[in-house]
Amino acid sequence: MDENEQNTIRELGSSRESRIHVLTIVGQIEGHMLLPEGSKATRYEHVMPLLSAVEESEETKGLLVLLNTVGGDIEAGLGIAELIASMSKPTASLILGGGHSIGVPLAVAARRSFIVPSAAVTIHPVRLSGVVIGVPQTYEYFSRIQERIVEFVAGHSHVDRQRFLDYMLSTAQLTQDVGSVLYGQEAVDCGLIDQLGGLSDALAYLHGEIGA
């Protein structure tokens, strides 16, 4: 591995050393606003051109997305997820640690999603920070944003739409909050994630798809 490759991994969390491009999505998904100094972040302005380059590259045959994220900006996360979902090359995602909040659409965007047994995903309603005007239009806006997420997840996984909404609006699991936490096998059993497995399983899937 040369110095340029090492710098790319350090700065962007990605590697192109083999036929499979490895992209890491960690910390918080940063959107239009900069996160505070010291926050671990994945920046959409870095990831989007990287995905375009992977799609165009003749040497790169597949994409592996490694996820350990707390979530973050909704539109940035959905934008990245849509790019992954629209790629023509084989794609796989692997949740390690956590794929929370907007990390869920990012995980299911790949053609095949994997989760390790100890990892978790958090499903919860849309949250917005800052000043919120308490008028009917605001609640309608919240509802439409939430619907975008629900439609994407239901359309790119095997989870039933109503079941996903039930997880999102559950009041039985999280203290002082609304939503649900699903661990490895639970996420697979409900159809949200395709398969329980680790790095070797995700790579085996990609190599199989590339060979086919």
XYZ file of C-alpha atoms in Angstrom:
212
model
C 0.000 0.000 0.000
C 1.536 3.312 -1.068
C 1.445 6.608 0.832
C -1.419 8.006 -1.268
C -3.571 4.985 -0.465
C -2.806 5.335 3.244
C -3.738 9.024 3.153
C -7.011 8.222 1.392
C -7.960 5.718 4.098
C -7.080 8.185 6.866
C -8.932 11.127 5.329
C -11.937 9.533 3.615
C -12.266 6.116 5.217
C -12.035 4.303 1.896
C -9.721 1.859 0.181
C -9.343 0.835 -3.456
C -6.465 -1.589 -3.130
C -8.418 -4.566 -4.530
C -11.237 -5.076 -7.014
C -13.659 -4.275 -4.187
C -13.815 -0.678 -3.018
C -14.260 -0.465 0.773
C -16.110 2.582 2.075
C -16.490 3.219 5.814
C -19.379 5.279 7.152
C -18.612 6.072 10.777
C -19.560 8.530 13.484
C -22.181 11.035 12.396
C -23.303 11.781 8.841
C -22.430 15.423 8.307
C -24.792 17.455 6.169
C -24.914 21.128 5.273
C -23.796 22.224 8.751
C -20.317 21.505 10.119
C -20.198 19.366 13.237
C -18.342 20.581 16.341
C -14.560 20.195 16.476
C -13.571 16.728 17.621
C -16.710 14.972 16.334
C -16.190 11.825 14.290
C -17.986 12.441 11.010
C -18.617 11.108 7.526
C -18.950 13.982 5.052
C -21.363 13.604 2.179
C -19.284 15.872 -0.083
C -16.495 13.287 0.209
C -18.635 10.179 -0.170
C -20.740 11.222 -3.164
C -17.866 11.792 -5.627
C -16.184 8.627 -4.327
C -19.267 6.586 -5.193
C -19.402 8.173 -8.635
C -15.739 7.293 -9.175
C -16.364 3.679 -8.110
C -19.239 3.387 -10.568
C -17.065 4.746 -13.394
C -13.909 2.794 -12.566
C -13.065 -0.135 -14.846
C -10.766 -1.668 -12.220
C -13.306 -1.610 -9.378
C -15.844 -4.419 -9.611
C -17.823 -4.061 -6.373
C -18.492 -1.949 -3.297
C -18.427 -2.913 0.385
C -19.886 -0.380 2.843
C -18.791 -0.786 6.468
C -21.196 0.932 8.855
C -20.731 2.054 12.434
C -22.763 5.236 12.636
C -25.038 7.006 15.091
C -26.965 8.597 12.212
C -26.946 12.252 11.318
C -28.258 14.554 8.597
C -31.338 13.043 6.947
C -30.957 14.482 3.457
C -27.221 13.780 3.289
C -27.805 10.202 4.454
C -30.652 9.619 2.016
C -28.599 11.141 -0.798
C -25.743 8.704 -0.158
C -28.220 5.823 0.178
C -29.832 6.656 -3.171
C -26.427 6.681 -4.862
C -25.553 3.257 -3.428
C -28.944 1.852 -4.428
C -28.575 3.129 -8.002
C -25.138 1.623 -8.649
C -24.877 -1.006 -11.368
C -22.002 -2.852 -9.677
C -22.498 -5.419 -6.874
C -22.844 -3.754 -3.482
C -22.900 -5.096 0.065
C -23.195 -3.421 3.459
C -21.990 -4.664 6.832
C -23.172 -3.186 10.134
C -20.466 -3.288 12.785
C -21.289 -1.804 16.172
C -24.299 0.222 15.080
C -26.279 1.351 12.071
C -28.573 3.770 13.842
C -31.165 6.268 12.597
C -30.308 7.335 9.016
C -27.760 4.490 9.050
C -30.685 2.112 8.434
C -31.405 3.392 4.877
C -27.656 3.352 4.207
C -27.475 -0.315 5.204
C -30.457 -1.487 3.161
C -29.383 0.535 0.105
C -26.885 -2.168 -0.828
C -28.018 -5.201 -2.810
C -27.129 -7.430 0.135
C -26.998 -6.264 3.744
C -25.158 -8.017 6.577
C -25.018 -7.438 10.330
C -22.738 -8.979 12.953
C -24.516 -10.589 15.945
C -23.378 -7.923 18.425
C -24.402 -4.920 16.287
C -27.599 -2.925 16.716
C -29.850 -0.611 14.731
C -32.043 2.122 16.206
C -35.285 3.034 14.452
C -36.963 6.245 15.589
C -39.119 9.109 14.274
C -37.591 12.118 12.541
C -35.982 14.693 14.814
C -35.079 18.256 13.883
C -32.909 20.627 15.880
C -33.157 24.392 16.125
C -36.226 26.623 16.148
C -39.448 24.802 15.251
C -42.609 26.760 14.463
C -45.628 25.105 16.089
C -48.035 25.219 13.152
C -49.798 22.425 11.202
C -47.425 22.885 8.247
C -44.463 21.948 10.454
C -46.031 18.641 11.448
C -46.928 17.949 7.834
C -43.285 18.602 6.898
C -42.107 16.178 9.604
C -44.526 13.564 8.329
C -43.359 13.898 4.720
C -39.688 13.590 5.682
C -40.484 10.510 7.715
C -42.432 9.037 4.817
C -39.371 9.366 2.566
C -37.369 7.254 4.996
C -40.109 4.653 5.464
C -40.653 4.291 1.716
C -36.939 3.904 1.031
C -36.408 1.273 3.737
C -39.533 -0.700 2.806
C -38.573 -0.547 -0.870
C -34.996 -1.766 -0.353
C -35.470 -4.426 2.324
C -37.894 -7.216 3.183
C -39.403 -5.586 6.252
C -43.130 -4.964 6.171
C -43.908 -1.246 5.931
C -46.359 -1.260 8.840
C -43.990 -3.282 10.979
C -41.219 -0.778 10.357
C -43.581 2.043 11.357
C -44.483 0.130 14.522
C -40.794 -0.125 15.414
C -40.354 3.581 14.692
C -43.251 4.676 16.908
C -42.873 2.165 19.740
C -43.010 3.571 23.275
C -42.079 0.321 24.993
C -38.313 0.113 24.475
C -36.480 3.412 24.821
C -36.561 5.387 28.066
C -37.533 9.026 27.497
C -37.778 8.435 23.770
C -39.834 6.817 21.002
C -38.478 4.046 18.819
C -36.879 0.602 18.887
C -33.456 -1.010 19.055
C -32.947 -4.238 17.099
C -29.882 -6.412 17.566
C -28.221 -8.613 14.950
C -30.559 -11.600 14.697
C -33.675 -9.513 15.403
C -32.869 -7.209 12.478
C -32.586 -10.262 10.204
C -35.694 -12.005 11.550
C -37.937 -9.018 10.788
C -36.577 -8.707 7.240
C -34.808 -5.390 7.730
C -31.308 -6.823 7.157
C -30.712 -9.702 4.751
C -28.202 -11.835 6.604
C -26.308 -12.367 9.834
C -22.601 -12.465 9.043
C -19.236 -10.784 9.100
C -16.523 -9.527 6.809
C -15.796 -12.855 5.130
C -19.496 -13.376 4.367
C -19.872 -9.944 2.790
C -16.711 -10.368 0.722
C -17.745 -13.877 -0.361
C -21.067 -12.490 -1.588
C -19.361 -9.734 -3.568
C -16.803 -12.059 -5.131
C -19.610 -14.419 -6.077
C -21.563 -11.637 -7.749
C -18.465 -10.373 -9.540
C -17.666 -13.885 -10.775
C -21.218 -14.372 -11.993
